[in-house]
mmCIF file of C-alpha atoms in Angstrom:
data_model
loop_
_atom_site.group_PDB
_atom_site.id
_atom_site.type_symbol
_atom_site.label_atom_id
_atom_site.label_comp_id
_atom_site.label_asym_id
_atom_site.label_seq_id
_atom_site.Cartn_x
_atom_site.Cartn_y
_atom_site.Cartn_z
ATOM 1 C CA MET A 167 15.450 -13.260 2.343
ATOM 2 C CA PHE A 168 15.624 -9.576 1.565
ATOM 3 C CA ASP A 169 14.740 -10.619 -1.963
ATOM 4 C CA GLY A 170 14.860 -7.530 -4.201
ATOM 5 C CA VAL A 171 16.052 -5.407 -1.169
ATOM 6 C CA HIS A 172 12.972 -2.973 -1.606
ATOM 7 C CA LEU A 173 12.173 0.068 0.489
ATOM 8 C CA GLY A 174 10.940 -2.050 3.346
ATOM 9 C CA HIS A 175 13.984 -4.090 3.549
ATOM 10 C CA ARG A 176 16.039 -1.012 3.487
ATOM 11 C CA ALA A 177 14.114 0.477 6.307
ATOM 12 C CA VAL A 178 15.213 -2.604 8.491
ATOM 13 C CA LEU A 179 18.657 -2.165 7.258
ATOM 14 C CA GLY A 180 18.705 1.501 7.957
ATOM 15 C CA GLU A 181 17.494 0.853 11.507
ATOM 16 C CA ALA A 182 20.205 -1.937 12.165
ATOM 17 C CA VAL A 183 22.938 0.455 10.873
ATOM 18 C CA GLY A 184 21.798 3.524 12.888
ATOM 19 C CA TRP A 185 21.516 1.308 15.975
ATOM 20 C CA ALA A 186 24.898 -0.186 15.347
ATOM 21 C CA ARG A 187 26.449 3.085 14.920
ATOM 22 C CA ALA A 188 24.943 4.345 18.099
ATOM 23 C CA MET A 189 26.328 1.403 20.109
ATOM 24 C CA LYS A 190 29.778 1.603 18.146
ATOM 25 C CA GLY A 191 29.120 -1.929 17.004
ATOM 26 C CA GLU A 192 28.801 -3.668 13.487
ATOM 27 C CA ALA A 193 25.628 -4.054 11.541
ATOM 28 C CA VAL A 194 25.328 -7.612 10.579
ATOM 29 C CA VAL A 195 22.596 -8.880 8.092
ATOM 30 C CA LEU A 196 21.460 -12.492 8.128
ATOM 31 C CA THR A 197 20.088 -13.755 4.945
ATOM 32 C CA PHE A 198 19.061 -17.059 3.571
ATOM 33 C CA ASP A 199 20.023 -19.103 0.392
ATOM 34 C CA PRO A 200 18.174 -20.847 -1.079
ATOM 35 C CA HIS A 201 14.506 -19.456 -0.731
ATOM 36 C CA PRO A 202 12.964 -21.292 2.247
ATOM 37 C CA ALA A 203 9.737 -21.921 0.120
ATOM 38 C CA ALA A 204 11.823 -23.973 -2.340
ATOM 39 C CA VAL A 205 13.166 -26.330 0.400
ATOM 40 C CA ILE A 206 10.104 -26.515 2.622
ATOM 41 C CA ARG A 207 7.309 -26.735 -0.012
ATOM 42 C CA GLY A 208 9.570 -27.924 -3.038
ATOM 43 C CA LEU A 209 8.271 -24.622 -5.067
ATOM 44 C CA LYS A 210 9.976 -23.019 -7.852
ATOM 45 C CA VAL A 211 10.428 -19.448 -6.480
ATOM 46 C CA SER A 212 11.002 -16.812 -9.110
ATOM 47 C CA LEU A 213 13.440 -14.489 -7.324
ATOM 48 C CA LEU A 214 13.594 -10.646 -8.080
ATOM 49 C CA CYS A 215 17.592 -10.603 -7.989
ATOM 50 C CA THR A 216 20.415 -12.988 -7.718
ATOM 51 C CA LEU A 217 22.161 -13.651 -4.405
ATOM 52 C CA ALA A 218 25.140 -11.565 -5.670
ATOM 53 C CA ARG A 219 23.154 -8.709 -6.612
ATOM 54 C CA ARG A 220 21.249 -8.967 -3.303
ATOM 55 C CA LEU A 221 24.510 -8.724 -1.302
ATOM 56 C CA GLU A 222 25.561 -5.802 -3.360
ATOM 57 C CA LEU A 223 22.384 -3.983 -2.653
ATOM 58 C CA ILE A 224 22.660 -4.891 0.987
ATOM 59 C CA GLY A 225 26.123 -3.482 1.076
ATOM 60 C CA ARG A 226 25.052 -0.167 -0.334
ATOM 61 C CA GLN A 227 23.035 0.544 2.703
ATOM 62 C CA GLY A 228 26.060 0.730 4.965
ATOM 63 C CA VAL A 229 25.941 -2.698 6.456
ATOM 64 C CA ASP A 230 29.316 -4.004 7.681
ATOM 65 C CA THR A 231 28.907 -7.691 7.355
ATOM 66 C CA ALA A 232 26.375 -10.119 5.534
ATOM 67 C CA VAL A 233 26.109 -13.598 6.682
ATOM 68 C CA VAL A 234 24.441 -16.026 4.039
ATOM 69 C CA LEU A 235 22.833 -18.938 5.887
ATOM 70 C CA ARG A 236 22.332 -22.006 3.934
ATOM 71 C CA PHE A 237 18.576 -22.970 4.249
ATOM 72 C CA ASP A 238 18.070 -26.759 4.161
ATOM 73 C CA LYS A 239 15.736 -29.303 5.853
ATOM 74 C CA VAL A 240 17.855 -29.296 9.092
ATOM 75 C CA LEU A 241 17.502 -25.575 9.406
ATOM 76 C CA ALA A 242 13.934 -25.505 8.691
ATOM 77 C CA GLY A 243 13.062 -27.993 11.409
ATOM 78 C CA GLN A 244 14.726 -25.866 14.195
ATOM 79 C CA ALA A 245 12.257 -24.497 16.633
ATOM 80 C CA ALA A 246 12.318 -20.721 16.877
ATOM 81 C CA GLU A 247 13.975 -20.751 20.378
ATOM 82 C CA ALA A 248 16.736 -23.080 19.039
ATOM 83 C CA PHE A 249 17.042 -20.857 15.982
ATOM 84 C CA LEU A 250 17.833 -17.851 17.959
ATOM 85 C CA SER A 251 19.899 -19.413 20.635
ATOM 86 C CA SER A 252 22.093 -21.517 18.164
ATOM 87 C CA THR A 253 22.472 -18.979 15.393
ATOM 88 C CA LEU A 254 22.530 -15.689 17.196
ATOM 89 C CA SER A 255 24.081 -16.341 20.607
ATOM 90 C CA GLY A 256 27.818 -16.368 21.141
ATOM 91 C CA ILE A 257 28.476 -13.545 18.608
ATOM 92 C CA GLY A 258 28.082 -10.549 20.942
ATOM 93 C CA LEU A 259 24.624 -9.780 19.853
ATOM 94 C CA LYS A 260 23.231 -6.643 21.349
ATOM 95 C CA GLY A 261 20.413 -5.602 19.162
ATOM 96 C CA LEU A 262 18.083 -7.540 16.769
ATOM 97 C CA VAL A 263 16.157 -5.776 14.157
ATOM 98 C CA LEU A 264 13.084 -7.495 12.583
ATOM 99 C CA GLY A 265 10.478 -6.278 10.095
ATOM 100 C CA TYR A 266 7.031 -6.065 11.433
ATOM 101 C CA ASP A 267 5.865 -9.420 9.678
ATOM 102 C CA SER A 268 9.064 -11.310 10.343
ATOM 103 C CA HIS A 269 8.984 -15.048 11.065
ATOM 104 C CA PHE A 270 11.429 -17.605 11.979
ATOM 105 C CA GLY A 271 11.748 -21.183 13.184
ATOM 106 C CA HIS A 272 10.075 -24.226 12.323
ATOM 107 C CA ASP A 273 6.582 -23.640 10.852
ATOM 108 C CA ARG A 274 7.387 -19.924 11.158
ATOM 109 C CA GLU A 275 6.381 -20.166 14.829
ATOM 110 C CA GLY A 276 8.814 -17.449 15.983
ATOM 111 C CA ASP A 277 7.817 -13.761 15.598
ATOM 112 C CA LEU A 278 8.525 -10.282 17.113
ATOM 113 C CA ALA A 279 6.963 -11.290 20.467
ATOM 114 C CA THR A 280 9.059 -14.537 20.629
ATOM 115 C CA ALA A 281 12.373 -12.516 20.121
ATOM 116 C CA ARG A 282 11.254 -9.917 22.646
ATOM 117 C CA ARG A 283 10.471 -12.650 25.216
ATOM 118 C CA LEU A 284 13.672 -14.625 24.667
ATOM 119 C CA GLY A 285 16.069 -11.617 24.081
ATOM 120 C CA PRO A 286 16.803 -10.690 27.621
ATOM 121 C CA ASP A 287 18.125 -14.174 28.406
ATOM 122 C CA LEU A 288 20.133 -14.360 25.388
ATOM 123 C CA GLY A 289 21.488 -10.921 25.736
ATOM 124 C CA PHE A 290 20.015 -8.821 23.177
ATOM 125 C CA GLU A 291 17.063 -6.235 22.708
ATOM 126 C CA THR A 292 14.809 -6.501 19.863
ATOM 127 C CA ARG A 293 13.350 -3.496 17.724
ATOM 128 C CA ALA A 294 10.657 -3.632 15.064
ATOM 129 C CA VAL A 295 10.201 -1.783 11.905
ATOM 130 C CA GLU A 296 6.794 -1.073 10.608
ATOM 131 C CA ALA A 297 5.515 -1.710 7.007
ATOM 132 C CA VAL A 298 6.692 0.957 4.545
ATOM 133 C CA PRO A 299 3.535 2.129 2.485
ATOM 134 C CA VAL A 300 3.734 2.975 -1.196
ATOM 135 C CA GLY A 301 0.433 4.127 -2.651
ATOM 136 C CA GLY A 302 -1.472 3.304 0.452
ATOM 137 C CA LYS A 303 -0.123 -0.507 0.649
ATOM 138 C CA PRO A 304 2.720 -2.089 2.237
ATOM 139 C CA VAL A 305 5.851 -2.803 0.270
ATOM 140 C CA SER A 306 6.698 -6.448 0.001
ATOM 141 C CA SER A 307 8.679 -8.806 -2.248
ATOM 142 C CA ARG A 308 5.365 -10.320 -3.100
ATOM 143 C CA ARG A 309 3.981 -7.127 -4.417
ATOM 144 C CA VAL A 310 7.028 -6.395 -6.542
ATOM 145 C CA ARG A 311 6.640 -9.945 -8.230
ATOM 146 C CA ALA A 312 2.900 -9.308 -8.721
ATOM 147 C CA ALA A 313 3.812 -6.085 -10.261
ATOM 148 C CA LEU A 314 6.270 -7.581 -12.774
ATOM 149 C CA GLU A 315 3.831 -10.439 -13.756
ATOM 150 C CA ALA A 316 1.341 -7.767 -14.624
ATOM 151 C CA GLY A 317 3.886 -5.612 -16.500
ATOM 152 C CA ASP A 318 3.677 -2.825 -14.084
ATOM 153 C CA LEU A 319 7.201 -1.408 -14.014
ATOM 154 C CA GLU A 320 5.878 1.677 -12.298
ATOM 155 C CA ASP A 321 4.618 0.122 -9.219
ATOM 156 C CA ALA A 322 7.768 -2.008 -9.180
ATOM 157 C CA ARG A 323 9.959 0.749 -9.316
ATOM 158 C CA ALA A 324 8.107 2.502 -6.633
ATOM 159 C CA CYS A 325 8.375 -0.327 -4.118
ATOM 160 C CA LEU A 326 11.998 -0.856 -4.829
ATOM 161 C CA GLY A 327 13.198 2.838 -5.035
ATOM 162 C CA ARG A 328 15.032 2.100 -8.345
ATOM 163 C CA PRO A 329 14.292 0.539 -11.631
ATOM 164 C CA TRP A 330 13.954 -3.148 -11.682
ATOM 165 C CA ALA A 331 16.790 -5.051 -13.388
ATOM 166 C CA LEU A 332 16.824 -8.305 -15.261
ATOM 167 C CA GLU A 333 19.958 -10.118 -15.038
ATOM 168 C CA GLY A 334 21.360 -13.123 -16.744
ATOM 169 C CA ILE A 335 24.236 -14.758 -18.728
ATOM 170 C CA VAL A 336 24.402 -14.136 -22.423
ATOM 171 C CA VAL A 337 23.893 -17.387 -24.265
ATOM 172 C CA LYS A 338 24.010 -18.317 -27.947
ATOM 173 C CA GLY A 339 20.773 -18.319 -29.776
ATOM 174 C CA ASP A 340 19.659 -19.202 -33.170
ATOM 175 C CA GLY A 341 20.910 -15.874 -34.561
ATOM 176 C CA ARG A 342 17.383 -14.889 -35.921
ATOM 177 C CA GLY A 343 17.827 -11.231 -34.498
ATOM 178 C CA ARG A 344 21.179 -10.885 -36.644
ATOM 179 C CA THR A 345 19.327 -11.968 -39.772
ATOM 180 C CA LEU A 346 16.734 -9.195 -39.209
ATOM 181 C CA GLY A 347 19.261 -6.555 -38.745
ATOM 182 C CA PHE A 348 18.828 -6.218 -34.911
ATOM 183 C CA PRO A 349 21.298 -8.510 -33.167
ATOM 184 C CA THR A 350 19.983 -9.575 -29.855
ATOM 185 C CA ALA A 351 21.734 -10.935 -26.627
ATOM 186 C CA ASN A 352 19.862 -14.189 -25.242
ATOM 187 C CA LEU A 353 19.727 -14.005 -21.548
ATOM 188 C CA ASP A 354 19.709 -17.240 -19.360
ATOM 189 C CA VAL A 355 17.981 -15.635 -16.210
ATOM 190 C CA GLY A 356 18.381 -18.878 -13.915
ATOM 191 C CA ASP A 357 15.831 -18.625 -11.123
ATOM 192 C CA LEU A 358 14.977 -14.946 -11.659
ATOM 193 C CA ILE A 359 11.482 -13.696 -12.362
ATOM 194 C CA LEU A 360 10.489 -12.839 -15.955
ATOM 195 C CA PRO A 361 8.248 -9.917 -16.395
ATOM 196 C CA LYS A 362 4.915 -10.307 -18.239
ATOM 197 C CA THR A 363 5.673 -10.999 -21.905
ATOM 198 C CA GLY A 364 6.124 -7.953 -24.069
ATOM 199 C CA VAL A 365 8.546 -5.500 -25.271
ATOM 200 C CA TYR A 366 10.393 -3.288 -22.653
ATOM 201 C CA ALA A 367 12.696 -0.246 -22.952
ATOM 202 C CA GLY A 368 15.478 -0.163 -20.718
ATOM 203 C CA ALA A 369 19.361 0.523 -20.295
ATOM 204 C CA VAL A 370 22.614 -1.583 -20.114
ATOM 205 C CA THR A 371 25.937 -0.451 -18.622
ATOM 206 C CA LEU A 372 28.891 -1.929 -20.494
ATOM 207 C CA GLU A 373 32.441 -0.857 -19.965
ATOM 208 C CA GLY A 374 31.168 1.950 -17.754
ATOM 209 C CA LYS A 375 29.102 3.409 -20.581
ATOM 210 C CA VAL A 376 25.255 3.290 -20.397
ATOM 211 C CA PHE A 377 23.437 2.182 -23.664
ATOM 212 C CA LYS A 378 19.831 2.240 -24.411
ATOM 213 C CA ALA A 379 18.186 -1.247 -24.919
ATOM 214 C CA ALA A 380 14.979 -2.972 -25.982
ATOM 215 C CA MET A 381 14.187 -6.351 -24.564
ATOM 216 C CA ASN A 382 11.683 -8.611 -25.798
ATOM 217 C CA VAL A 383 10.136 -11.415 -23.452
ATOM 218 C CA GLY A 384 8.194 -13.917 -24.939
ATOM 219 C CA VAL A 385 7.738 -16.951 -27.181
ATOM 220 C CA ARG A 386 8.636 -15.248 -30.514
ATOM 221 C CA PRO A 387 5.261 -16.214 -32.507
ATOM 222 C CA THR A 388 6.402 -14.765 -35.933
ATOM 223 C CA VAL A 389 9.456 -16.673 -36.091
ATOM 224 C CA GLY A 390 8.352 -20.366 -35.402
ATOM 225 C CA GLY A 391 7.797 -19.737 -31.623
ATOM 226 C CA VAL A 392 9.376 -21.330 -28.364
ATOM 227 C CA PRO A 393 7.802 -23.416 -25.796
ATOM 228 C CA ALA A 394 8.474 -21.013 -22.906
ATOM 229 C CA PRO A 395 9.192 -17.214 -22.832
ATOM 230 C CA LEU A 396 12.732 -15.979 -23.337
ATOM 231 C CA ALA A 397 14.309 -12.613 -22.757
ATOM 232 C CA GLU A 398 16.367 -11.062 -25.672
ATOM 233 C CA VAL A 399 18.049 -7.731 -25.577
ATOM 234 C CA TYR A 400 19.041 -5.567 -28.174
ATOM 235 C CA VAL A 401 21.695 -2.881 -27.142
ATOM 236 C CA ALA A 402 21.599 0.109 -29.403
ATOM 237 C CA GLY A 403 25.021 1.125 -30.202
ATOM 238 C CA TRP A 404 26.790 -1.814 -29.025
ATOM 239 C CA SER A 405 28.655 -4.103 -31.410
ATOM 240 C CA GLY A 406 31.009 -6.111 -28.992
ATOM 241 C CA ASP A 407 30.871 -9.927 -28.214
ATOM 242 C CA LEU A 408 28.847 -10.658 -25.128
ATOM 243 C CA TYR A 409 28.584 -14.321 -25.212
ATOM 244 C CA GLY A 410 29.161 -15.899 -21.899
ATOM 245 C CA LYS A 411 29.209 -12.527 -19.919
ATOM 246 C CA PRO A 412 26.741 -11.293 -17.323
ATOM 247 C CA LEU A 413 24.335 -8.616 -18.418
ATOM 248 C CA SER A 414 21.980 -6.568 -16.304
ATOM 249 C CA VAL A 415 18.984 -4.524 -18.076
ATOM 250 C CA ASP A 416 17.307 -1.683 -16.136
ATOM 251 C CA LEU A 417 13.868 -1.815 -17.292
ATOM 252 C CA VAL A 418 12.194 1.535 -17.392
ATOM 253 C CA ARG A 419 9.121 1.058 -19.749
ATOM 254 C CA ARG A 420 6.715 -1.441 -21.223
ATOM 255 C CA LEU A 421 6.306 -0.383 -24.849
ATOM 256 C CA ARG A 422 3.807 -3.170 -26.131
ATOM 257 C CA ASP A 423 2.598 -6.665 -25.977
ATOM 258 C CA GLU A 424 4.255 -9.434 -27.878
ATOM 259 C CA ARG A 425 2.111 -10.319 -30.958
ATOM 260 C CA ARG A 426 2.638 -12.328 -34.182
ATOM 261 C CA PHE A 427 3.188 -10.492 -37.379
ATOM 262 C CA GLU A 428 2.193 -11.764 -40.762
ATOM 263 C CA THR A 429 5.402 -11.179 -42.444
ATOM 264 C CA LEU A 430 9.049 -10.535 -41.316
ATOM 265 C CA GLU A 431 9.195 -7.169 -43.021
ATOM 266 C CA ALA A 432 6.102 -6.295 -40.760
ATOM 267 C CA LEU A 433 8.166 -7.443 -37.658
ATOM 268 C CA LYS A 434 11.207 -5.598 -38.765
ATOM 269 C CA ALA A 435 9.130 -2.369 -39.133
ATOM 270 C CA GLN A 436 7.746 -2.740 -35.770
ATOM 271 C CA ILE A 437 11.151 -3.477 -34.171
ATOM 272 C CA ALA A 438 12.442 -0.208 -35.910
ATOM 273 C CA ARG A 439 9.525 1.656 -34.347
ATOM 274 C CA ASP A 440 10.364 0.124 -30.930
ATOM 275 C CA LEU A 441 13.855 1.304 -31.125
ATOM 276 C CA GLU A 442 12.783 4.823 -31.996
ATOM 277 C CA ALA A 443 10.927 4.793 -28.765
ATOM 278 C CA LEU A 444 14.028 4.472 -26.889
ATOM 279 C CA GLN A 445 15.081 7.951 -28.051
ATOM 280 C CA GLY A 446 12.548 9.301 -25.641
ATOM 281 C CA LEU A 447 14.204 7.672 -22.490
#
């Protein structure tokens, strides 16, 4: 999947690019969409980044080509050997790079040993990339998701090698932020994960300029509440229209928990203090 394109993914990509350059070939990445767990087990998978963002991040690693393979029930039912021979044969493949814990084929039956066994007959060599440790533990997409669910931006950033960004399309809200004096952009984040509820400090790039931003993730208990957490972003110093536009917020610090205030004036005072905290970024 390469969800998040974390440091472990980047190690795999780096090995592929370096090997391709040495062979005077092309570095090609194969990635899936949608997430296999959503197809096989019918689960809602909270992704770390959109497909477009994933491809952008993969491209930054020097990859020549990315192939997005649609994951469906037919593909899920393919045996490991059939997957390798039907998907990878006939394209001039000379080298296959896998992560240490990579699996493929029906029921994840294929692994590094499978690829090494079948490779000679299919005309390619296989290399493995070991786990990348951060803080004594391997980096993984699951670890990054767990960090975000706990509000631990520091561990997420350490695993990704960059601040984690929440992306979405700006949609119309109820205008409550504007009446409080702090107009916010409401984000429809689709299948992306939302971090632990609370208030976050971050940054937004608009029209080539970086703006400091404060984001609230939560159910807005002071103003009536909503059934499920929402992401609302206040972009300091921005006054333009963002409706219908994509917005990406780099989150750099969790400021506080979301809580209910007894009055709107108390809420406004706290928002002002939250915005003062942005000055130290």
